[in-house]
C-alpha atoms as a PDB file:
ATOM      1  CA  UNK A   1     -64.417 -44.841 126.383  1.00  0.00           C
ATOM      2  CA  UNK A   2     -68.255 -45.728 126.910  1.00  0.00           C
ATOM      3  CA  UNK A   3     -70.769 -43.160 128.067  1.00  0.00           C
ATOM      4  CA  UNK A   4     -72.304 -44.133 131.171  1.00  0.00           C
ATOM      5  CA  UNK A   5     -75.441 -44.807 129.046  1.00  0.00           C
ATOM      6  CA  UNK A   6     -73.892 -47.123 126.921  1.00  0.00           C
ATOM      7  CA  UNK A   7     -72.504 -49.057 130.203  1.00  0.00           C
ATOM      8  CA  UNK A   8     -75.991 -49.084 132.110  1.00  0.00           C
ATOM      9  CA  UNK A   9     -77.362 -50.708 128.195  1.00  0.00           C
ATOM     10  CA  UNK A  10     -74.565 -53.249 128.216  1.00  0.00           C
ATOM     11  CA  UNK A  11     -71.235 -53.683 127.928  1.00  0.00           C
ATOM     12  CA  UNK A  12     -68.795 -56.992 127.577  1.00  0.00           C
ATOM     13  CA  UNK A  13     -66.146 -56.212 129.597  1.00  0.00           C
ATOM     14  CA  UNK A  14     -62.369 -58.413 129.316  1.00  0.00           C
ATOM     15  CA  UNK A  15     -60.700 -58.233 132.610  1.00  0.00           C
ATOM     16  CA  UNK A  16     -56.846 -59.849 133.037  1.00  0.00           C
ATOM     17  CA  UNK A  17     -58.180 -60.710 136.798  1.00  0.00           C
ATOM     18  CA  UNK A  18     -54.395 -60.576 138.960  1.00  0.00           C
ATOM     19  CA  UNK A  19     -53.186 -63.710 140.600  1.00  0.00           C
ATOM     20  CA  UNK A  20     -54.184 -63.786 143.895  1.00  0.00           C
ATOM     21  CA  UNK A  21     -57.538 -61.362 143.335  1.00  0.00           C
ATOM     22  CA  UNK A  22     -60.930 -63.413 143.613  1.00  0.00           C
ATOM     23  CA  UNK A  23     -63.321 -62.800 140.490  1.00  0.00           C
ATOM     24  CA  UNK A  24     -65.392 -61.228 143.035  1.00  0.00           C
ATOM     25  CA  UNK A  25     -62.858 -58.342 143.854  1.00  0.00           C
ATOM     26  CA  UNK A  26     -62.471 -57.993 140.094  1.00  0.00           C
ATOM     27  CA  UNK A  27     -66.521 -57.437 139.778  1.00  0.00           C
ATOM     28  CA  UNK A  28     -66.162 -54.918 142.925  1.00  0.00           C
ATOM     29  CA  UNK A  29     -63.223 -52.890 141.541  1.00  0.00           C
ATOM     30  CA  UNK A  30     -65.115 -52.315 138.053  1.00  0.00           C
ATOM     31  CA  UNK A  31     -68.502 -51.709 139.845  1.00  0.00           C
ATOM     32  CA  UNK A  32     -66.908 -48.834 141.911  1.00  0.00           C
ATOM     33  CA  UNK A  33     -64.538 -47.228 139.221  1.00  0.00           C
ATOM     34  CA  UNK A  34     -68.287 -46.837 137.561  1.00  0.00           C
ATOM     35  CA  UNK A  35     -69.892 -45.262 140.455  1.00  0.00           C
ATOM     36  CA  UNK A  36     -67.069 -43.480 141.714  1.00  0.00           C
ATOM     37  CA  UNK A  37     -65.801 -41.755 138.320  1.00  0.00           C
ATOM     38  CA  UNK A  38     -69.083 -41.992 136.090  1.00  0.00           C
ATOM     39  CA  UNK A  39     -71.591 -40.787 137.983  1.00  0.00           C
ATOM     40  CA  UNK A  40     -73.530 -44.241 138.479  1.00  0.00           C
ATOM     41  CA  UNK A  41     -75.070 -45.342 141.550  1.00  0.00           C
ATOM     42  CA  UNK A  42     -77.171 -47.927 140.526  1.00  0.00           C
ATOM     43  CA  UNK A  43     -75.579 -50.648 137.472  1.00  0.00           C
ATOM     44  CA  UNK A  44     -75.650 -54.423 137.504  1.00  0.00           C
ATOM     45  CA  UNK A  45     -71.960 -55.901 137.097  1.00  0.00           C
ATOM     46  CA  UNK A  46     -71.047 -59.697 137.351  1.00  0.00           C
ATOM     47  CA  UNK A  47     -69.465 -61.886 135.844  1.00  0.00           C
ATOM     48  CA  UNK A  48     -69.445 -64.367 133.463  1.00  0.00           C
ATOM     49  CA  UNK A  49     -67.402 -67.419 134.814  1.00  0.00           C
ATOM     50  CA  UNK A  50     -65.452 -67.919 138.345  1.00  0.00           C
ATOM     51  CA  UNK A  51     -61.651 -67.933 138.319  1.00  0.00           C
ATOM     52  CA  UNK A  52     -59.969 -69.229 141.579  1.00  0.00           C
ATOM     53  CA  UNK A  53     -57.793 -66.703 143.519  1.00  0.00           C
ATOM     54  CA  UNK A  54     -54.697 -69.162 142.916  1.00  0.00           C
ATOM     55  CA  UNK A  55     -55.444 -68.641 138.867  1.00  0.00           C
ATOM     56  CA  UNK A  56     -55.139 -65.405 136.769  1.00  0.00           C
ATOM     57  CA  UNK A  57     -56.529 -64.454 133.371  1.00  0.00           C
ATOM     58  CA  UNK A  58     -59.700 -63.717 131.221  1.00  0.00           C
ATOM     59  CA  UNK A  59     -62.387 -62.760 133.070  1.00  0.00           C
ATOM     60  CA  UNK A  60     -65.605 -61.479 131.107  1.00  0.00           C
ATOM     61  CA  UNK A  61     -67.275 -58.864 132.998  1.00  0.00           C
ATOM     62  CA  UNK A  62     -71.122 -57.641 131.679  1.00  0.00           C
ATOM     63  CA  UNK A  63     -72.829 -54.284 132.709  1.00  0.00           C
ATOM     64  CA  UNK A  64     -76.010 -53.358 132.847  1.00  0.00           C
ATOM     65  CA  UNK A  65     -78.558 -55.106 130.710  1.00  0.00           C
ATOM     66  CA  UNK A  66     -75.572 -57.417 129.439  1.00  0.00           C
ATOM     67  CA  UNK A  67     -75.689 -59.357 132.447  1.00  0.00           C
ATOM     68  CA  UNK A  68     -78.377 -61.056 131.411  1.00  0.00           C
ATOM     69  CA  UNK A  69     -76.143 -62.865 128.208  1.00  0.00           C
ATOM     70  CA  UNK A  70     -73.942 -63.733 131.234  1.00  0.00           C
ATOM     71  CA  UNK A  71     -75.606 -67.504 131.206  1.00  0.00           C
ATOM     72  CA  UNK A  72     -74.759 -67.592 127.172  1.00  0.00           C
ATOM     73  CA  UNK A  73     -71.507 -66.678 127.600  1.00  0.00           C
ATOM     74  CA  UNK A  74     -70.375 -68.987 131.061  1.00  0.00           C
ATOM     75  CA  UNK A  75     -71.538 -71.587 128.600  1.00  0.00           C
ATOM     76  CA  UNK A  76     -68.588 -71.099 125.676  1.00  0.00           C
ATOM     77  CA  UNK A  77     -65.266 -72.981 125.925  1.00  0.00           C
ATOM     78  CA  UNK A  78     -62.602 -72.095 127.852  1.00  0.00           C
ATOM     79  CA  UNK A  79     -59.061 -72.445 127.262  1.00  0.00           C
ATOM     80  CA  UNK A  80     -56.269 -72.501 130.088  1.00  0.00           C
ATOM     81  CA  UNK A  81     -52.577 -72.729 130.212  1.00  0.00           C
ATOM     82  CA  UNK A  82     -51.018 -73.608 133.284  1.00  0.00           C
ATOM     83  CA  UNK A  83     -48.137 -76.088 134.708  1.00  0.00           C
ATOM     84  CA  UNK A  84     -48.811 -79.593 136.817  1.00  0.00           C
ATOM     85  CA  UNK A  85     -45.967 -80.661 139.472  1.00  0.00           C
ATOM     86  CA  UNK A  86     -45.900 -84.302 139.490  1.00  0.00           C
ATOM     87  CA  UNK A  87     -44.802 -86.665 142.138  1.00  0.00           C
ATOM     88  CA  UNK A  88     -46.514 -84.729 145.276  1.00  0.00           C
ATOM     89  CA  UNK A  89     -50.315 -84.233 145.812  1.00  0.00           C
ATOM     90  CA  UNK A  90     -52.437 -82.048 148.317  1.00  0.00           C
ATOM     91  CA  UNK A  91     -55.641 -82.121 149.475  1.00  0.00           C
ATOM     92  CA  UNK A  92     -57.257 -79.168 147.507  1.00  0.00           C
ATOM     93  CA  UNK A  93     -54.942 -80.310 144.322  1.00  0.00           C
ATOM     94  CA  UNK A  94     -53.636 -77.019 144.080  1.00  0.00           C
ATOM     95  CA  UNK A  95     -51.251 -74.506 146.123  1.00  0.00           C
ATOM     96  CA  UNK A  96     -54.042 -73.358 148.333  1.00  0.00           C
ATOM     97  CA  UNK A  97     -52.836 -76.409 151.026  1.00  0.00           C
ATOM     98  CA  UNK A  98     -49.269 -78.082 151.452  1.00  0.00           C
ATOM     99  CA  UNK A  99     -48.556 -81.332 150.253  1.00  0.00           C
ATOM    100  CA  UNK A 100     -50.037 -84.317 152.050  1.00  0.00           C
ATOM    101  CA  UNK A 101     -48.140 -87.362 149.934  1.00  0.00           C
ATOM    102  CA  UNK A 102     -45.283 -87.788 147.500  1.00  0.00           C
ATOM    103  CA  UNK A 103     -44.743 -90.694 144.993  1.00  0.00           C
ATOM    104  CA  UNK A 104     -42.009 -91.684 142.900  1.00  0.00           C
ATOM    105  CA  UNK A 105     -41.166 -90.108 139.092  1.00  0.00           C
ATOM    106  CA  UNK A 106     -38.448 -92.702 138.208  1.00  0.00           C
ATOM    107  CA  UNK A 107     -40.265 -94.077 135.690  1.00  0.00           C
ATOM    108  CA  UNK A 108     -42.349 -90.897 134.349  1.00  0.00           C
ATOM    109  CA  UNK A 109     -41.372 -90.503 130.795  1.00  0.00           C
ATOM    110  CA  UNK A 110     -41.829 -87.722 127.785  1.00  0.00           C
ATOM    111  CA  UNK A 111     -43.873 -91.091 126.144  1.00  0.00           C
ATOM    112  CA  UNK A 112     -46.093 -91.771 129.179  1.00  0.00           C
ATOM    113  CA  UNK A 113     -47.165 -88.147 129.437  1.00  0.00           C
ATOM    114  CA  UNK A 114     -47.839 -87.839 126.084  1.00  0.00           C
ATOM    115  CA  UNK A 115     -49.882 -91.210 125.938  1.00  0.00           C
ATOM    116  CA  UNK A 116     -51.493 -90.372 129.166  1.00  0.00           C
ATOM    117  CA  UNK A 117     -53.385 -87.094 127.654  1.00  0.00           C
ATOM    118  CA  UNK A 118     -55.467 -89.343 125.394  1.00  0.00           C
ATOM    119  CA  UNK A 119     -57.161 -90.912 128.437  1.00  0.00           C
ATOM    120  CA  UNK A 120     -58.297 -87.079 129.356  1.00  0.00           C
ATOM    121  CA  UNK A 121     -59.659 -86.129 125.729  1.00  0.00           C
ATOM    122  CA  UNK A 122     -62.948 -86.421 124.827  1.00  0.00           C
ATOM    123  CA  UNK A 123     -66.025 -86.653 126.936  1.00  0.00           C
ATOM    124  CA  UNK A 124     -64.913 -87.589 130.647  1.00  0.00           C
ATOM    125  CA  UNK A 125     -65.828 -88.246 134.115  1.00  0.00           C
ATOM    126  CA  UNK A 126     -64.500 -85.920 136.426  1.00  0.00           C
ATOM    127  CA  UNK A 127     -65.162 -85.232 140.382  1.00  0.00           C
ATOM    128  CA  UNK A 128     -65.067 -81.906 141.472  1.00  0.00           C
ATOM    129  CA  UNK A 129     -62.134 -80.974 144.095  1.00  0.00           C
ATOM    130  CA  UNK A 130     -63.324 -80.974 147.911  1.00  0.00           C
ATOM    131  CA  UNK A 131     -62.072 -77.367 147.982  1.00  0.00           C
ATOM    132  CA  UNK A 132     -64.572 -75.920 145.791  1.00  0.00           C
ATOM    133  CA  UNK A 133     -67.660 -74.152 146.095  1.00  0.00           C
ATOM    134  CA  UNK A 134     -69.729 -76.665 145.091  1.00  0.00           C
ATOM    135  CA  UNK A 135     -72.912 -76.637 147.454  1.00  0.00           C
ATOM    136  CA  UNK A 136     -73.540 -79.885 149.492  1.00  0.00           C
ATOM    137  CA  UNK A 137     -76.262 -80.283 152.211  1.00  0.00           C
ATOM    138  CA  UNK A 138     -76.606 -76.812 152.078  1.00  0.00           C
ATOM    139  CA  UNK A 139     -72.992 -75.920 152.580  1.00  0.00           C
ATOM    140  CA  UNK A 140     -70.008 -74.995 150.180  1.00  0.00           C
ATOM    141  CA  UNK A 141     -67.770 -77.841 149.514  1.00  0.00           C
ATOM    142  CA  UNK A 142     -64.965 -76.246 150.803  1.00  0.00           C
ATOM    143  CA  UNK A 143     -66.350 -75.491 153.998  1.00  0.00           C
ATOM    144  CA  UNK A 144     -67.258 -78.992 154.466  1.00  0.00           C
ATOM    145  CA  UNK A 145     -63.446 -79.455 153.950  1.00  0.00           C
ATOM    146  CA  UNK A 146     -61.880 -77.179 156.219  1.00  0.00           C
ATOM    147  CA  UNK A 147     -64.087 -78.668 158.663  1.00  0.00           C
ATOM    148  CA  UNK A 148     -62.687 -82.050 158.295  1.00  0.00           C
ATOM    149  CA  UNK A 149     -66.179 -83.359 157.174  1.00  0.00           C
ATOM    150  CA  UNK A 150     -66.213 -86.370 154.690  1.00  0.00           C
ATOM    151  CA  UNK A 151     -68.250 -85.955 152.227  1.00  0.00           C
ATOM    152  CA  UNK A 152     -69.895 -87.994 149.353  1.00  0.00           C
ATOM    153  CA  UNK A 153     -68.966 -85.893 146.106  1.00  0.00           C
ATOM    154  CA  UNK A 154     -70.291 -87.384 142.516  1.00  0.00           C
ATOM    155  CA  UNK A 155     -68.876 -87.422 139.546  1.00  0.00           C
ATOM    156  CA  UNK A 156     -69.872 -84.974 136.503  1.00  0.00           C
ATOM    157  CA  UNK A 157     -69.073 -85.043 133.126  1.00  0.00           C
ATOM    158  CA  UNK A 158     -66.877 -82.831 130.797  1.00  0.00           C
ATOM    159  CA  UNK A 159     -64.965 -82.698 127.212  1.00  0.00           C
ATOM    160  CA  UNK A 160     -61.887 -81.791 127.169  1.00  0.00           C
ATOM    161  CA  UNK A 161     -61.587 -80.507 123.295  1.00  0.00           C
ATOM    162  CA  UNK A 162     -57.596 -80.226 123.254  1.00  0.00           C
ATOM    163  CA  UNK A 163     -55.334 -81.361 125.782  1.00  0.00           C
ATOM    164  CA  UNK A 164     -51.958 -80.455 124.793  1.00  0.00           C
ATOM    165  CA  UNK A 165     -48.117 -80.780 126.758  1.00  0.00           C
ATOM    166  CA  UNK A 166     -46.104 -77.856 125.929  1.00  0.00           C
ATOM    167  CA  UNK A 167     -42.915 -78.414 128.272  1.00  0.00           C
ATOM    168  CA  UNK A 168     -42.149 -81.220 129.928  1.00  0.00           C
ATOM    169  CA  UNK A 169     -38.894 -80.388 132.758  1.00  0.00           C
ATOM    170  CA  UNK A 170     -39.694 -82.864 135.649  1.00  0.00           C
ATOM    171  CA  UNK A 171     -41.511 -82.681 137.770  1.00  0.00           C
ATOM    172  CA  UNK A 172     -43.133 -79.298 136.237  1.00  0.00           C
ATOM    173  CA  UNK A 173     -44.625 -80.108 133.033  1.00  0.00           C
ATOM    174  CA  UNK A 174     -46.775 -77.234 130.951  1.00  0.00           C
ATOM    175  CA  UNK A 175     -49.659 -77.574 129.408  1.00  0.00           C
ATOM    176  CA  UNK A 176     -53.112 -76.319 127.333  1.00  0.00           C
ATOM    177  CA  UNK A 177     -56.037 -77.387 127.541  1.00  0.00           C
ATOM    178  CA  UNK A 178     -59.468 -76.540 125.559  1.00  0.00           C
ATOM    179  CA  UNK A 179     -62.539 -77.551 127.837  1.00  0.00           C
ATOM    180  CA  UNK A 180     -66.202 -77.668 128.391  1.00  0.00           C
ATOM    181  CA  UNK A 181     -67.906 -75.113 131.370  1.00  0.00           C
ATOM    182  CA  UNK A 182     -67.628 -76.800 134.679  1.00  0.00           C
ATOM    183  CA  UNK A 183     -64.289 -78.569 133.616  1.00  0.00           C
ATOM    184  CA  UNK A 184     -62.205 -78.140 137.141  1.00  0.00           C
ATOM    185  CA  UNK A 185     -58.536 -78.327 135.870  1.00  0.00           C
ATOM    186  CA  UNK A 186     -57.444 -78.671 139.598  1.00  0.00           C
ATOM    187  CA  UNK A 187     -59.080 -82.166 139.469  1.00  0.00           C
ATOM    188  CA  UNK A 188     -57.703 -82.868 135.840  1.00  0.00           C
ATOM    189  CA  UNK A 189     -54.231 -82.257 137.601  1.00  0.00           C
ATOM    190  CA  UNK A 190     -54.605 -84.663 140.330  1.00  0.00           C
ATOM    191  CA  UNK A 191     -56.316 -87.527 137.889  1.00  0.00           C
ATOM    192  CA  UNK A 192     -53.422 -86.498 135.777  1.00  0.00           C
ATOM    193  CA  UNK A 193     -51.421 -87.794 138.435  1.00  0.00           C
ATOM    194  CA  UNK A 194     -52.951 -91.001 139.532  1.00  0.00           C
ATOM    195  CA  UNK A 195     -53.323 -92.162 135.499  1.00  0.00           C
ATOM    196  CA  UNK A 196     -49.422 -92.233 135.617  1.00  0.00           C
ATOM    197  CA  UNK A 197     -48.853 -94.241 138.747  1.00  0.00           C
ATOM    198  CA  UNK A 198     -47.813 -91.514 140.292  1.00  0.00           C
ATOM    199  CA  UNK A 199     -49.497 -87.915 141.542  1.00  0.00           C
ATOM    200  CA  UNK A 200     -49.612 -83.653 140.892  1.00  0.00           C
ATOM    201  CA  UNK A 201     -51.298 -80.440 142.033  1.00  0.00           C
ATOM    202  CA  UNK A 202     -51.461 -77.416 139.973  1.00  0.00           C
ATOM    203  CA  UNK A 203     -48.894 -75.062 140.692  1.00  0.00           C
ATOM    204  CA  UNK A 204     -50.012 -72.478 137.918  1.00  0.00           C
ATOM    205  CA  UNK A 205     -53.156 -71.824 135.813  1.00  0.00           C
ATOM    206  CA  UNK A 206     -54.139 -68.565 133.514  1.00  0.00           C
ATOM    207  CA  UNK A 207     -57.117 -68.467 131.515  1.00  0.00           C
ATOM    208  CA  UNK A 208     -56.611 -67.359 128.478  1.00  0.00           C
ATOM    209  CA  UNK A 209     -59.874 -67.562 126.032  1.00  0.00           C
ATOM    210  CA  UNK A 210     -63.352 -67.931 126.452  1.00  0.00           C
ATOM    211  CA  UNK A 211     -65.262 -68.802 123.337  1.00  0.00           C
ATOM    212  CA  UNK A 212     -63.232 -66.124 120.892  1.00  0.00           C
ATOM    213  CA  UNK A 213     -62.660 -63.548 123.756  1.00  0.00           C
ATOM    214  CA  UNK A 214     -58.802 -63.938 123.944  1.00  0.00           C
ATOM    215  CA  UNK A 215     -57.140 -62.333 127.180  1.00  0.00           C
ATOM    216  CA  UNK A 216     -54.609 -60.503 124.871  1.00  0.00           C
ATOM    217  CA  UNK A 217     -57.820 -57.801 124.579  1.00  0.00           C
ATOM    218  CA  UNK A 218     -58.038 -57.607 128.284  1.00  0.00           C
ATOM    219  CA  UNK A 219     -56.945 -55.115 130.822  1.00  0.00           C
ATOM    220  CA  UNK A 220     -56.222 -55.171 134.326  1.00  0.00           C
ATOM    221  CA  UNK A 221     -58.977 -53.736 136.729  1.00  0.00           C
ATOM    222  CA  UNK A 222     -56.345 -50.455 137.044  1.00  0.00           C
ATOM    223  CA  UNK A 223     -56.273 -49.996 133.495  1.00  0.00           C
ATOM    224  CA  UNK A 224     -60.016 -50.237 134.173  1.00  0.00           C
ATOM    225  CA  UNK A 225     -59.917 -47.466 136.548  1.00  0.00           C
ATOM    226  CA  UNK A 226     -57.503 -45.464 134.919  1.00  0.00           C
ATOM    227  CA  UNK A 227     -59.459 -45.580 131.566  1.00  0.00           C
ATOM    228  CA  UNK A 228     -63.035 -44.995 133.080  1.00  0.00           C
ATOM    229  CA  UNK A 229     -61.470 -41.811 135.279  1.00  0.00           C
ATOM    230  CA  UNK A 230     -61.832 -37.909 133.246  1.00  0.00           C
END
């Protein structure tokens, strides 16, 4: 385990952040295992790269004078593994709200899925989700939202490196997917969707590299804890 010194000069920390645990918690929980079990009361900790509560996985956490390469490393491509429902959509495209329309599936085939993922390789045009924390007029997106504002949201472009079905069992279908920073996979769900006549929300979603940080390294924030504590 580091000395404190070596965590207050910089460390690169990988974090398997828990479903249901914002990366913010996960930032919190390694900040105080420092202070409480290594003695230090001042140390910068954040993170490199946001992962929605609803979404587990690699999180890279910097210390001290590390949090400075945070910008370097938010930059790197991700990958992500996660699972689409087709046929039903909802308003933040994922399991945070309850489905608002269904379509049909009939005619949703192993070919059309498979010829549907070329559309989303390559450099695309994608528009952020509503419920995101994109700031608008001063305000986060999703706040906006919940609010039942309307609001004008542009579209941004992203590469998607790989895209890549790895089960298809209707109407889940599993995927991976390589992809630039600010890629919302939430919103590649839901275009997903519409590009097959049809619609989907995420129902699952772990990140699972980060440049060549591979969440088979990482630990939990308890294993954090437990590791950091004499």
């Amino acid at each position: 385990m580091p000395t404190p010194e070596e965590f207050t000069e910089g460390k690169v920390l990988l974090i398997d952040k828990p479903l249901h645990w914002s990366s913010f918690q996960a930032v919190n929980k390694v900040k105080w295992s420092l202070k409480k079990h290594l003695g230090l009361k001042k140390i910068k900790v954040g993170h490199a790269g946001t992962l929605d509560p609803l979404a587990s996985g690699l999180l890279i956490i910097c210390t001290g004078k590390f949090t400075k390469r945070i910008p370097e490393l938010q930059g790197m491509v991700k990958e992500y593994t996660g699972t689409f429902h087709v046929g039903a959509t909802t308003p933040s495209y994922d399991l945070e709200t309850e489905v608002n329309q269904t379509f049909g599936t009939a005619h949703i085939t192993e070919a059309l899925i498979n010829e549907t993922t070329k559309q989303f390789t390559g450099e695309i045009d994608q528009k952020p989700p509503v419920f995101s924390a994109i700031k608008k007029d001063g305000k986060r997106l999703y706040e906006h939202a919940r609010k039942g504002e309307e609001v004008e949201i542009a579209y941004r472009k992203v590469t998607i490196h790989e895209f890549e079905i790895t089960r298809v069992a209707l109407p889940e279908i599993d995927f991976r997917v390589m992809c630039s920073k600010g890629t919302y996979i939430r919103s590649l769900a839901h275009d997903f969707g519409q590009a097959m006549q049809s619609g989907a929300h995420l129902t699952a979603l772990r990140r699972t590299k980060i440049g060549d940080f591979n969440v088979i390294n990482a630990i939990s924030p308890q294993a954090f804890e437990d590791e950091v504590t004499p």
